[in-house]
Coordinates of C-alpha atoms in Angstrom, one line a residue:
Chain A
M1 CA 232.6 85.1 118.5
A2 CA 230.8 87.0 115.9
E3 CA 229.1 89.6 118.1
H4 CA 230.9 92.3 120.0
P5 CA 232.0 90.9 123.4
L6 CA 230.5 92.7 126.5
L7 CA 233.7 92.3 128.6
R8 CA 237.2 91.9 127.3
V9 CA 240.0 91.3 129.6
E10 CA 243.7 91.1 128.7
Q11 CA 246.5 89.9 130.9
L12 CA 244.6 90.1 134.2
E13 CA 246.7 89.2 137.2
V14 CA 246.0 88.9 140.9
R15 CA 249.0 89.2 143.3
R16 CA 249.7 89.7 147.0
R17 CA 250.2 93.3 147.8
H18 CA 253.3 92.4 149.9
G19 CA 255.4 89.3 149.4
D20 CA 256.4 87.3 146.4
A21 CA 255.8 88.5 143.0
T22 CA 254.4 85.3 141.4
P23 CA 250.7 86.0 140.5
L24 CA 248.1 83.9 142.4
V25 CA 245.9 84.1 139.3
G26 CA 246.8 84.8 135.7
P27 CA 247.9 86.3 133.5
L28 CA 244.4 85.6 132.0
S29 CA 242.9 87.0 128.8
F30 CA 239.3 86.3 127.9
E31 CA 236.0 87.7 126.6
I32 CA 232.6 87.4 128.0
G33 CA 229.2 87.8 126.4
P34 CA 226.8 88.2 124.9
G35 CA 225.0 85.2 126.2
A36 CA 226.1 82.9 129.0
T37 CA 229.7 82.0 129.6
G38 CA 230.8 79.3 132.1
L39 CA 234.0 79.5 134.2
V40 CA 234.9 76.1 135.6
G41 CA 237.8 74.7 137.5
E42 CA 238.4 72.7 140.7
S43 CA 238.6 74.3 144.2
G44 CA 241.5 76.6 144.5
S45 CA 241.9 77.1 140.8
G46 CA 241.3 80.9 141.2
K47 CA 237.8 81.2 139.9
S48 CA 236.5 83.3 142.8
L49 CA 239.6 85.5 142.8
T50 CA 239.1 86.2 139.1
V51 CA 235.5 87.2 139.8
R52 CA 236.5 89.5 142.7
A53 CA 239.2 91.0 140.5
L54 CA 236.6 91.7 137.7
L55 CA 234.5 93.6 140.2
Q56 CA 237.5 95.2 142.1
L57 CA 236.3 93.4 145.3
L58 CA 239.6 91.8 146.3
P59 CA 240.5 91.9 150.0
P60 CA 243.0 94.7 150.9
S61 CA 245.9 92.3 151.0
L62 CA 245.5 91.5 147.3
Q63 CA 245.7 93.6 144.2
S64 CA 244.9 93.0 140.6
H65 CA 246.4 94.4 137.4
S66 CA 245.4 94.1 133.8
R67 CA 246.7 95.5 130.5
C68 CA 243.1 96.1 129.4
M69 CA 239.7 95.6 130.8
Q70 CA 236.9 96.8 128.6
F71 CA 233.3 96.7 129.5
D72 CA 230.9 97.6 126.7
G73 CA 233.8 99.6 125.0
H74 CA 234.7 101.5 128.2
E75 CA 238.1 101.0 129.8
L76 CA 237.7 100.0 133.5
S77 CA 241.3 99.7 134.6
T78 CA 241.7 103.4 135.0
L79 CA 238.5 103.9 137.1
R80 CA 238.6 105.4 140.5
E81 CA 236.9 103.7 143.5
R82 CA 234.0 106.1 143.3
Q83 CA 233.4 105.2 139.7
W84 CA 233.6 101.6 140.5
Q85 CA 230.9 102.1 143.2
A86 CA 228.6 103.6 140.5
L87 CA 229.3 100.6 138.2
R88 CA 229.0 97.8 140.7
G89 CA 225.5 96.8 141.3
A90 CA 224.2 98.9 138.4
D91 CA 226.0 97.6 135.3
M92 CA 227.7 94.5 136.8
A93 CA 226.0 92.6 139.5
L94 CA 227.1 89.7 141.7
V95 CA 225.2 86.7 143.0
M96 CA 227.2 84.9 145.8
Q97 CA 227.3 81.4 146.9
D98 CA 225.6 81.1 150.2
P99 CA 222.7 83.4 151.1
R100 CA 223.0 82.5 154.7
H101 CA 226.3 84.4 154.9
A102 CA 225.9 86.9 152.1
L103 CA 222.7 88.5 153.3
N104 CA 223.0 90.8 156.3
P105 CA 221.5 89.0 159.3
R106 CA 220.4 92.3 160.9
L107 CA 218.6 93.9 158.0
S108 CA 215.2 92.9 156.7
I109 CA 214.8 91.4 153.2
G110 CA 213.0 94.5 151.9
T111 CA 215.7 96.8 153.2
Q112 CA 218.4 94.8 151.6
I113 CA 216.8 94.7 148.2
D114 CA 215.8 98.4 148.5
E115 CA 219.4 99.4 149.2
A116 CA 220.6 98.1 145.8
L117 CA 218.0 100.4 144.2
R118 CA 218.6 103.3 146.5
L119 CA 222.3 103.3 145.8
H120 CA 221.9 103.8 142.1
A121 CA 218.6 105.5 141.4
R122 CA 217.0 108.6 142.9
L123 CA 213.4 107.6 143.2
P124 CA 210.6 108.5 145.5
R125 CA 210.1 106.0 148.3
A126 CA 206.7 104.7 147.1
E127 CA 208.1 104.1 143.6
R128 CA 211.1 102.3 145.0
R129 CA 208.8 100.1 147.1
E130 CA 206.8 99.2 144.0
R131 CA 210.0 98.3 142.1
V132 CA 211.3 96.1 145.0
L133 CA 208.0 94.3 145.2
A134 CA 208.1 93.8 141.5
A135 CA 211.6 92.4 141.6
M136 CA 210.6 90.1 144.5
H137 CA 207.7 88.9 142.4
E138 CA 209.9 88.4 139.4
V139 CA 212.3 86.0 141.1
G140 CA 209.4 84.0 142.4
L141 CA 209.3 85.0 146.0
P142 CA 205.8 84.4 147.4
Q143 CA 203.9 87.2 149.1
P144 CA 206.5 89.9 148.7
R145 CA 204.6 92.3 151.0
Q146 CA 204.8 89.9 154.0
L147 CA 208.3 88.9 153.1
W148 CA 209.5 92.5 153.2
T149 CA 209.9 92.6 157.0
H150 CA 211.3 89.1 157.3
Y151 CA 215.0 88.5 158.2
P152 CA 217.4 86.2 156.3
H153 CA 217.4 83.6 159.0
Q154 CA 213.7 83.1 158.5
L155 CA 214.2 82.1 154.8
S156 CA 215.1 78.7 153.3
G157 CA 218.3 78.5 151.2
G158 CA 216.3 78.6 147.9
M159 CA 214.4 81.7 149.0
G160 CA 217.6 83.3 150.2
Q161 CA 219.1 82.7 146.8
R162 CA 216.1 84.3 145.1
V163 CA 216.5 87.3 147.4
M164 CA 220.1 87.6 146.3
L165 CA 219.0 87.3 142.6
A166 CA 216.4 90.1 143.2
I167 CA 219.2 92.3 144.6
A168 CA 221.4 91.6 141.6
L169 CA 218.7 92.1 139.0
I170 CA 216.8 95.1 140.4
N171 CA 219.0 97.6 138.5
R172 CA 218.9 95.6 135.3
P173 CA 222.7 95.1 135.0
R174 CA 224.3 94.3 131.6
L175 CA 226.4 91.6 133.2
L176 CA 225.4 89.2 135.9
I177 CA 228.2 87.3 137.6
A178 CA 227.1 84.3 139.6
D179 CA 229.8 82.8 141.8
E180 CA 228.8 79.2 142.5
P181 CA 225.2 80.4 142.9
T182 CA 223.8 76.9 143.5
S183 CA 226.5 75.1 145.5
A184 CA 224.8 75.7 148.8
L185 CA 221.5 74.3 147.6
D186 CA 220.2 70.8 147.2
T187 CA 220.0 69.2 143.7
H188 CA 216.3 69.9 143.2
L189 CA 216.6 73.6 144.0
R190 CA 219.8 73.9 142.1
D191 CA 218.1 73.4 138.8
Q192 CA 215.1 75.5 139.7
V193 CA 217.3 78.5 140.7
L194 CA 219.6 78.1 137.7
E195 CA 216.7 77.8 135.3
L196 CA 215.2 81.0 136.8
M197 CA 218.5 82.8 136.5
M198 CA 219.0 81.7 132.9
H199 CA 215.5 82.7 132.0
L200 CA 215.8 86.2 133.5
A201 CA 219.2 86.8 132.0
D202 CA 217.7 85.9 128.7
A203 CA 214.5 87.9 129.1
H204 CA 216.5 91.1 130.0
G205 CA 219.2 90.6 127.5
M206 CA 221.9 90.3 130.2
S207 CA 225.2 88.5 129.7
L208 CA 226.0 86.0 132.3
L209 CA 229.2 84.7 133.8
L210 CA 228.5 81.4 135.6
I211 CA 231.2 80.2 137.9
S212 CA 231.0 76.6 138.9
H213 CA 233.0 73.5 139.6
D214 CA 230.3 71.4 138.0
L215 CA 231.3 71.1 134.3
P216 CA 228.1 69.2 133.1
L217 CA 225.9 71.8 134.7
V218 CA 227.8 74.6 132.9
A219 CA 227.7 72.7 129.7
R220 CA 224.0 72.4 129.9
H221 CA 223.4 76.1 130.5
C222 CA 226.2 78.1 128.8
R223 CA 227.2 78.8 125.3
D224 CA 231.0 79.1 126.0
V225 CA 233.1 77.6 128.6
L226 CA 236.4 78.8 130.1
V227 CA 238.4 76.2 132.1
M228 CA 240.8 77.3 134.8
Y229 CA 243.5 75.2 136.5
R230 CA 246.0 76.5 139.1
G231 CA 245.3 80.1 138.4
R232 CA 245.7 79.8 134.6
L233 CA 243.2 79.5 131.8
V234 CA 243.8 76.1 130.3
D235 CA 241.0 75.9 127.8
R236 CA 238.2 77.8 126.2
C237 CA 235.6 76.3 123.9
A238 CA 232.0 76.2 123.0
A239 CA 230.0 74.2 125.4
A240 CA 228.8 72.0 122.6
A241 CA 232.3 71.0 121.7
L242 CA 233.3 69.8 125.2
D243 CA 233.1 66.1 124.0
T244 CA 235.9 66.7 121.6
A245 CA 238.0 69.0 123.8
T246 CA 241.7 68.9 123.0
S247 CA 243.1 70.1 126.3
P248 CA 244.0 67.1 128.4
Y249 CA 242.7 68.8 131.6
T250 CA 239.3 69.5 130.0
R251 CA 239.1 66.0 128.6
A252 CA 239.8 64.5 132.1
L253 CA 237.3 66.8 133.7
W254 CA 234.7 66.0 131.1
H255 CA 235.1 62.3 131.2
C256 CA 235.6 62.1 134.9
R257 CA 231.9 61.7 135.6
P258 CA 230.7 58.5 137.2
S259 CA 227.5 57.2 135.7
G260 CA 225.7 54.0 134.9
D261 CA 227.8 53.5 131.8
T262 CA 231.1 53.8 133.6
H263 CA 230.0 51.5 136.4
G264 CA 232.9 49.1 137.4
Q265 CA 235.4 51.0 135.3
L266 CA 238.3 53.2 136.5
L267 CA 237.6 56.9 135.9
P268 CA 240.4 58.7 134.0
V269 CA 243.1 60.3 136.1
F270 CA 244.6 63.6 135.2
D271 CA 248.4 63.8 134.9
P272 CA 249.6 67.3 135.6
A273 CA 252.7 66.6 133.6
Q274 CA 250.6 66.8 130.4
M275 CA 249.6 70.4 131.1
D276 CA 250.7 73.1 128.8
P277 CA 248.9 76.2 129.9
V278 CA 247.5 78.5 127.2
A279 CA 247.1 82.2 127.5
Chain B
M1 CA 205.5 99.9 155.9
P2 CA 203.4 97.3 157.7
A3 CA 203.8 96.6 161.4
P4 CA 206.9 94.5 162.0
R5 CA 206.0 90.9 161.9
W6 CA 208.9 89.8 164.0
F7 CA 207.4 91.3 167.1
N8 CA 205.8 88.3 168.7
A9 CA 204.4 89.5 172.1
N10 CA 204.4 86.0 173.4
T11 CA 208.1 85.3 172.9
A12 CA 209.0 88.8 174.1
W13 CA 207.1 88.2 177.4
R14 CA 208.6 84.8 177.9
M15 CA 212.0 86.2 177.3
L16 CA 211.5 89.1 179.7
G17 CA 210.1 86.6 182.3
S18 CA 213.2 84.4 182.2
S19 CA 215.4 87.5 182.4
A20 CA 213.4 88.7 185.4
L21 CA 213.7 85.3 187.1
S22 CA 217.5 85.3 186.8
L23 CA 217.5 88.9 188.1
V24 CA 215.6 87.9 191.2
L25 CA 217.9 85.0 191.9
T26 CA 221.0 87.1 191.6
L27 CA 219.4 89.7 193.9
A28 CA 218.8 87.0 196.5
G29 CA 222.4 86.0 196.3
L30 CA 223.5 89.6 196.8
L31 CA 221.3 90.0 199.9
A32 CA 222.8 86.8 201.4
V33 CA 226.3 88.0 200.7
T34 CA 225.8 91.4 202.2
F35 CA 224.1 89.9 205.3
V36 CA 227.0 87.4 205.8
M37 CA 229.5 90.3 205.5
S38 CA 227.7 92.3 208.1
A39 CA 227.3 89.3 210.5
F40 CA 231.0 88.3 210.3
S41 CA 232.6 91.7 210.0
P42 CA 235.3 92.2 212.6
I43 CA 233.8 95.5 213.6
D44 CA 231.4 94.9 216.6
P45 CA 228.6 97.5 216.5
A46 CA 227.7 96.9 220.2
L47 CA 231.3 97.6 221.2
Q48 CA 231.4 100.6 218.9
Q49 CA 228.3 101.9 220.7
V50 CA 229.3 101.4 224.3
G51 CA 233.0 101.9 224.0
D52 CA 236.0 100.0 225.4
H53 CA 235.5 100.7 229.0
A54 CA 231.8 99.6 229.4
S55 CA 230.9 96.9 231.9
A56 CA 230.0 93.4 230.6
A57 CA 226.4 94.0 231.6
T58 CA 226.1 97.2 229.6
Y59 CA 227.8 95.5 226.6
A60 CA 225.3 92.6 226.8
Q61 CA 222.4 95.0 227.0
A62 CA 223.6 96.9 223.9
R63 CA 224.0 93.6 222.0
H64 CA 220.5 92.6 223.0
A65 CA 219.2 96.0 222.0
L66 CA 220.8 95.7 218.5
G67 CA 219.5 92.1 218.1
L68 CA 223.0 90.7 217.8
D69 CA 222.3 87.9 220.3
A70 CA 219.6 86.3 218.2
P71 CA 220.4 83.2 216.1
L72 CA 221.7 83.9 212.6
P73 CA 218.7 82.8 210.6
L74 CA 216.5 84.9 212.7
R75 CA 218.8 87.9 212.2
F76 CA 218.7 87.3 208.5
A77 CA 214.9 87.3 208.6
H78 CA 214.9 90.6 210.6
Y79 CA 217.3 92.0 208.0
L80 CA 215.1 91.0 205.1
I81 CA 212.0 92.4 206.9
G82 CA 213.8 95.6 207.5
L83 CA 214.8 95.8 203.8
C84 CA 211.2 95.3 202.8
H85 CA 210.4 98.4 204.9
G86 CA 213.2 100.3 203.3
D87 CA 215.2 100.0 206.5
L88 CA 219.0 99.6 206.0
G89 CA 219.9 100.2 209.7
I90 CA 221.2 103.2 211.5
S91 CA 224.6 104.7 210.6
T92 CA 226.9 104.4 213.6
A93 CA 228.8 107.5 212.5
T94 CA 225.9 109.9 212.1
G95 CA 223.0 108.2 213.9
Q96 CA 220.8 108.7 210.9
A97 CA 218.9 106.1 208.9
V98 CA 221.3 104.8 206.2
A99 CA 218.4 104.5 203.7
G100 CA 217.7 108.2 204.0
E101 CA 221.3 109.2 203.6
L102 CA 221.6 107.0 200.5
R103 CA 218.5 108.5 199.0
E104 CA 220.2 111.9 199.3
V105 CA 223.7 110.9 197.8
F106 CA 222.9 108.2 195.3
P107 CA 221.0 110.4 192.7
A108 CA 224.1 112.6 192.5
T109 CA 226.3 109.7 191.6
L110 CA 223.8 108.3 189.2
E111 CA 223.6 111.7 187.5
L112 CA 227.3 112.1 187.1
S113 CA 228.0 108.7 185.9
T114 CA 225.1 108.6 183.5
I115 CA 226.2 111.9 181.9
A116 CA 229.7 110.6 181.7
L117 CA 228.4 107.4 180.1
L118 CA 226.5 109.3 177.4
I119 CA 229.6 111.3 176.6
S120 CA 231.9 108.3 176.5
A121 CA 229.5 106.1 174.6
I122 CA 228.8 108.7 171.8
A123 CA 232.5 109.8 171.6
G124 CA 233.8 106.2 171.9
V125 CA 231.6 104.8 169.2
G126 CA 232.3 107.8 167.0
L127 CA 236.0 107.4 167.4
A128 CA 235.7 103.6 166.8
L129 CA 233.9 104.3 163.5
L130 CA 236.6 106.7 162.4
S131 CA 239.3 104.2 163.3
A132 CA 237.6 101.4 161.5
R133 CA 237.0 103.6 158.4
W134 CA 240.8 104.3 158.0
P135 CA 242.5 101.5 160.0
G136 CA 246.3 101.9 160.2
S137 CA 246.2 105.5 159.2
W138 CA 247.3 108.5 161.3
V139 CA 243.7 109.0 162.3
D140 CA 243.6 105.5 163.8
S141 CA 247.0 106.1 165.6
A142 CA 245.9 109.4 167.0
I143 CA 242.7 107.8 168.3
R144 CA 244.6 105.0 169.8
V145 CA 246.9 107.5 171.7
I146 CA 243.9 109.5 173.0
S147 CA 242.1 106.4 174.2
L148 CA 245.2 105.0 175.9
L149 CA 245.9 108.4 177.7
G150 CA 242.3 108.5 179.0
S151 CA 242.4 105.1 180.5
S152 CA 246.0 105.0 181.8
V153 CA 246.4 108.4 183.5
P154 CA 245.1 108.2 187.1
I155 CA 241.8 110.0 187.4
F156 CA 242.7 111.8 190.7
W157 CA 245.8 113.3 189.1
L158 CA 244.1 114.3 185.9
G159 CA 241.3 115.8 188.0
L160 CA 243.7 117.9 190.0
V161 CA 245.5 119.1 186.8
A162 CA 242.2 119.9 185.2
L163 CA 241.1 121.9 188.2
A164 CA 244.3 123.7 188.4
L165 CA 244.2 124.6 184.7
F166 CA 240.5 125.1 183.7
Y167 CA 239.3 126.4 187.1
A168 CA 242.1 128.0 189.0
H169 CA 244.0 129.4 186.0
W170 CA 241.6 130.0 183.1
H171 CA 238.3 130.1 185.0
W172 CA 236.6 128.2 182.2
A173 CA 235.0 125.6 184.3
G174 CA 233.3 125.5 187.7
G175 CA 235.4 124.5 190.7
P176 CA 234.8 121.9 193.4
G177 CA 231.2 121.3 194.5
R178 CA 228.1 120.9 192.4
L179 CA 227.1 124.6 192.3
D180 CA 228.6 128.0 193.0
D181 CA 228.3 128.9 196.7
A182 CA 225.6 131.4 195.9
Y183 CA 223.3 128.7 194.8
E184 CA 224.5 125.8 196.9
Y185 CA 222.3 126.6 199.9
T186 CA 219.5 128.4 198.2
I187 CA 218.2 125.7 195.9
D188 CA 215.8 123.0 196.9
M189 CA 217.0 119.5 195.9
P190 CA 213.9 117.4 195.9
T191 CA 215.3 114.8 193.4
G192 CA 218.9 115.1 194.3
L193 CA 219.8 115.4 190.5
V194 CA 221.5 118.8 190.4
L195 CA 220.8 119.5 186.7
L196 CA 217.1 118.8 187.1
D197 CA 216.7 120.6 190.4
S198 CA 218.6 123.7 189.3
W199 CA 216.5 123.8 186.1
R200 CA 213.3 123.6 188.0
S201 CA 214.4 126.3 190.5
G202 CA 213.7 128.8 187.7
M203 CA 217.1 130.5 188.1
P204 CA 219.0 130.4 184.9
G205 CA 222.2 131.2 186.7
A206 CA 221.8 128.1 188.9
F207 CA 221.4 125.8 185.9
A208 CA 224.4 127.4 184.1
S209 CA 226.4 127.0 187.3
A210 CA 225.4 123.3 187.6
I211 CA 226.5 122.7 184.1
R212 CA 229.8 124.5 184.6
H213 CA 230.5 122.4 187.7
M214 CA 229.4 119.2 185.9
L215 CA 231.6 119.7 182.9
L216 CA 235.1 118.7 184.3
P217 CA 234.1 115.7 186.4
A218 CA 231.8 114.3 183.7
L219 CA 234.5 114.7 181.0
L220 CA 237.2 113.2 183.2
L221 CA 235.0 110.3 184.2
A222 CA 234.1 109.8 180.5
S223 CA 237.7 109.8 179.5
Y224 CA 238.3 107.0 182.0
V225 CA 236.2 104.5 180.0
L226 CA 236.3 106.2 176.6
G227 CA 239.4 104.1 175.6
S228 CA 237.9 100.8 176.3
I229 CA 234.6 101.6 174.5
A230 CA 236.5 102.9 171.5
R231 CA 239.1 100.1 171.3
L232 CA 236.6 97.2 171.8
T233 CA 234.1 98.7 169.4
R234 CA 236.8 99.2 166.8
T235 CA 237.9 95.6 167.1
S236 CA 234.4 94.4 166.8
L237 CA 233.8 96.6 163.7
L238 CA 237.0 95.5 161.9
G239 CA 236.2 91.8 162.7
E240 CA 232.8 92.1 160.9
L241 CA 234.4 93.6 157.8
H242 CA 235.6 90.2 156.7
Q243 CA 232.0 88.9 156.6
E244 CA 230.5 87.9 153.3
Y245 CA 227.6 90.3 153.6
V246 CA 230.1 93.1 153.4
T247 CA 231.3 91.8 150.1
L248 CA 227.8 91.6 148.8
A249 CA 227.1 95.2 150.0
R250 CA 230.2 96.3 148.1
A251 CA 229.0 94.4 145.1
K252 CA 225.8 96.4 145.3
G253 CA 227.8 99.5 145.0
A254 CA 227.8 100.7 148.6
G255 CA 230.8 102.9 149.7
P256 CA 233.0 102.1 152.7
G257 CA 231.3 104.7 155.0
G258 CA 227.8 103.4 154.2
I259 CA 228.9 99.9 154.7
L260 CA 230.3 100.7 158.2
L261 CA 227.2 102.6 159.3
R262 CA 224.4 100.6 157.6
H263 CA 225.8 97.1 157.6
V264 CA 228.5 96.6 160.1
L265 CA 227.4 98.8 163.0
P266 CA 224.0 97.1 163.4
N267 CA 225.9 93.7 163.6
C268 CA 228.1 95.1 166.3
L269 CA 225.3 96.2 168.6
G270 CA 225.6 93.2 170.9
P271 CA 229.2 93.6 171.7
M272 CA 228.9 97.4 171.9
L273 CA 226.0 97.3 174.4
T274 CA 228.0 94.8 176.5
V275 CA 231.1 97.0 176.5
I276 CA 229.0 100.1 177.3
A277 CA 227.2 98.3 180.2
L278 CA 230.6 97.2 181.6
A279 CA 231.8 100.8 181.3
Y280 CA 228.7 102.0 183.2
T281 CA 229.6 99.8 186.2
N282 CA 233.2 101.0 185.9
L283 CA 232.0 104.6 185.9
L284 CA 230.0 104.1 189.1
Q285 CA 233.2 102.9 190.7
G286 CA 235.3 105.7 189.1
A287 CA 232.8 108.1 190.6
V288 CA 234.3 107.4 194.0
L289 CA 237.5 109.1 193.1
T290 CA 236.0 111.8 191.0
E291 CA 233.6 112.8 193.7
T292 CA 236.4 113.0 196.2
V293 CA 238.6 115.1 194.0
F294 CA 235.8 117.5 193.0
A295 CA 234.3 117.6 196.5
R296 CA 230.9 116.6 195.0
P297 CA 228.4 114.8 197.3
G298 CA 227.6 111.3 196.1
L299 CA 227.7 107.6 196.9
G300 CA 231.5 107.5 196.3
R301 CA 232.3 110.1 198.9
Y302 CA 229.7 108.6 201.3
L303 CA 231.2 105.2 201.0
T304 CA 234.8 106.6 201.5
N305 CA 233.7 108.3 204.7
A306 CA 231.8 105.3 205.9
L307 CA 235.0 103.2 205.4
F308 CA 237.1 105.6 207.4
Y309 CA 234.6 105.5 210.3
G310 CA 234.1 101.8 210.2
D311 CA 230.4 102.5 209.8
V312 CA 229.2 99.0 208.9
P313 CA 225.5 99.7 208.2
A314 CA 226.5 102.5 205.9
I315 CA 229.1 100.4 204.1
L316 CA 226.7 97.5 203.6
G317 CA 223.8 99.8 202.6
A318 CA 226.0 101.4 199.9
T319 CA 227.3 98.1 198.8
L320 CA 223.8 96.8 198.5
V321 CA 222.6 99.7 196.4
L322 CA 225.7 99.5 194.1
G323 CA 225.2 95.7 193.8
I324 CA 221.5 96.2 192.8
V325 CA 222.5 98.8 190.2
F326 CA 225.1 96.5 188.7
I327 CA 222.6 93.6 188.6
L328 CA 220.0 95.8 187.0
I329 CA 222.5 97.2 184.4
N330 CA 223.5 93.7 183.4
G331 CA 220.0 92.4 183.3
V332 CA 218.7 95.3 181.2
T333 CA 221.7 95.0 178.8
D334 CA 221.0 91.3 178.5
M335 CA 217.4 92.0 177.5
L336 CA 218.3 94.7 175.1
V337 CA 220.9 92.6 173.3
R338 CA 218.3 89.9 172.8
L339 CA 215.5 92.3 171.8
L340 CA 217.7 94.0 169.2
D341 CA 218.8 90.8 167.5
P342 CA 216.3 89.5 165.0
R343 CA 217.7 86.0 165.3
L344 CA 217.1 85.9 169.1
R345 CA 213.7 87.6 169.2

């Protein structure tokens, strides 16, 4: 990468706090941004744990450790929990997979978006309200004023995901981390929400880390791709170069797509014995 | 902020209507049960009235006078008609109308247990929040011990110890009774609620005395259910912490305290209200012992005396009142839980 990376991670590991010492994830070293980076891998490959570790959101039974984690030139691995709280949501924001579970069922939409703003900015109530309404408008939520007092169960999945996007974007973070943001949506909505996210990330100069198990989707939208397998990073390449990937896992993943052309043919099968993890 | 759009008067009324219907049905069941209990109780009110040595004719006359020789359905009808007029029968022990006696003693019990409920609910939820904020820490352990002590030490023993220490030894709290002797017979009790009546009497000393006398029994009674409220609320809070919305709240930058109060607590309202309602019914039962130990007038002491005298109308009247209160508490809780959950509104 020619430009300066926004986030640089070296030797990131996630382990159980008690029990065996073999890491669940890592050691991983990678760089993110500027622009959009995709993180792909099959279920259980450690994508979500990696994301949680980047935001220090691991459950109490797990812990992460890294030799170096630099965000915009600042070292994060020495931050205290209070400093992480100031960083999370303001500089690094998260969009989760399923709005039906990730939004609080007891709080109104307006309250939940407003909270993200309230936690990081000391603004008068009226101004906060304007900002929230603007954010709702920006992510394409219709009639924000009416929607303010609605509850998550009254929204469709697509609208729920737009609410989550508004929560993530309202503080104009430098890095937006989207953990399988479209897996809970149907195909039609999937592209709509993703297009919106790409567009907004681009418009506000945000870097994006897009986690997905859908390699073609990542290839369409991202500049660089990181490939994970069994907790390790097995490949990293430009999205444009996926056709000619050298890693056997990436090749298998890339070519393992049924289509009209492959009709009647056996899809490639990945042989784990070929694996030689990098990093 | 505009008026909440969720409040749909139509659904709210339909919901209240269905709750009211189930209340009425339960109440009908309660009436039938108390009537059957009175009809088949081994204590014969006619015999109680005329005594063992009365002649058969006198006995039959007494039975007729009490309406006991009528067929059961007719007796049930009479019982219901009496109830509609607020007639719960005549106490065989005192010769007074049971309804009138209950009207005098019930407010005292309601007052004591409501104050105990307020104390235990506020303290219980507060302790649960502390426990859930630092689970597994010494704070959590200390709270566990406190709650276990409160609910496992017998209330009559704790009551006697508290009286011996705080009243007899240190004179911090008021002794037995609801008021100091100086006020006990000088204050009018139109409502039967001692705090309210002593406040309205215009004598500051009387109100202070009522509070001093209320302190120990209310605290003891509260400690009796504090444990269950604290433990169950803590479990419910900790269970919610695994939800994904908690992860999103942390990702927004919220701290652990804010998450507990703003995100998790509202989601635990349902279980909390249920636990507190259950505690309320337990408190009304616990009031029986507390009132006896502290020599306070109340439904508990009334019922205990009625049981000793075999006073069937008094026992059944008190049972009916307690039953109605239980049904009302459960019904109101049910409605509150539904009204407070945006998904059920």
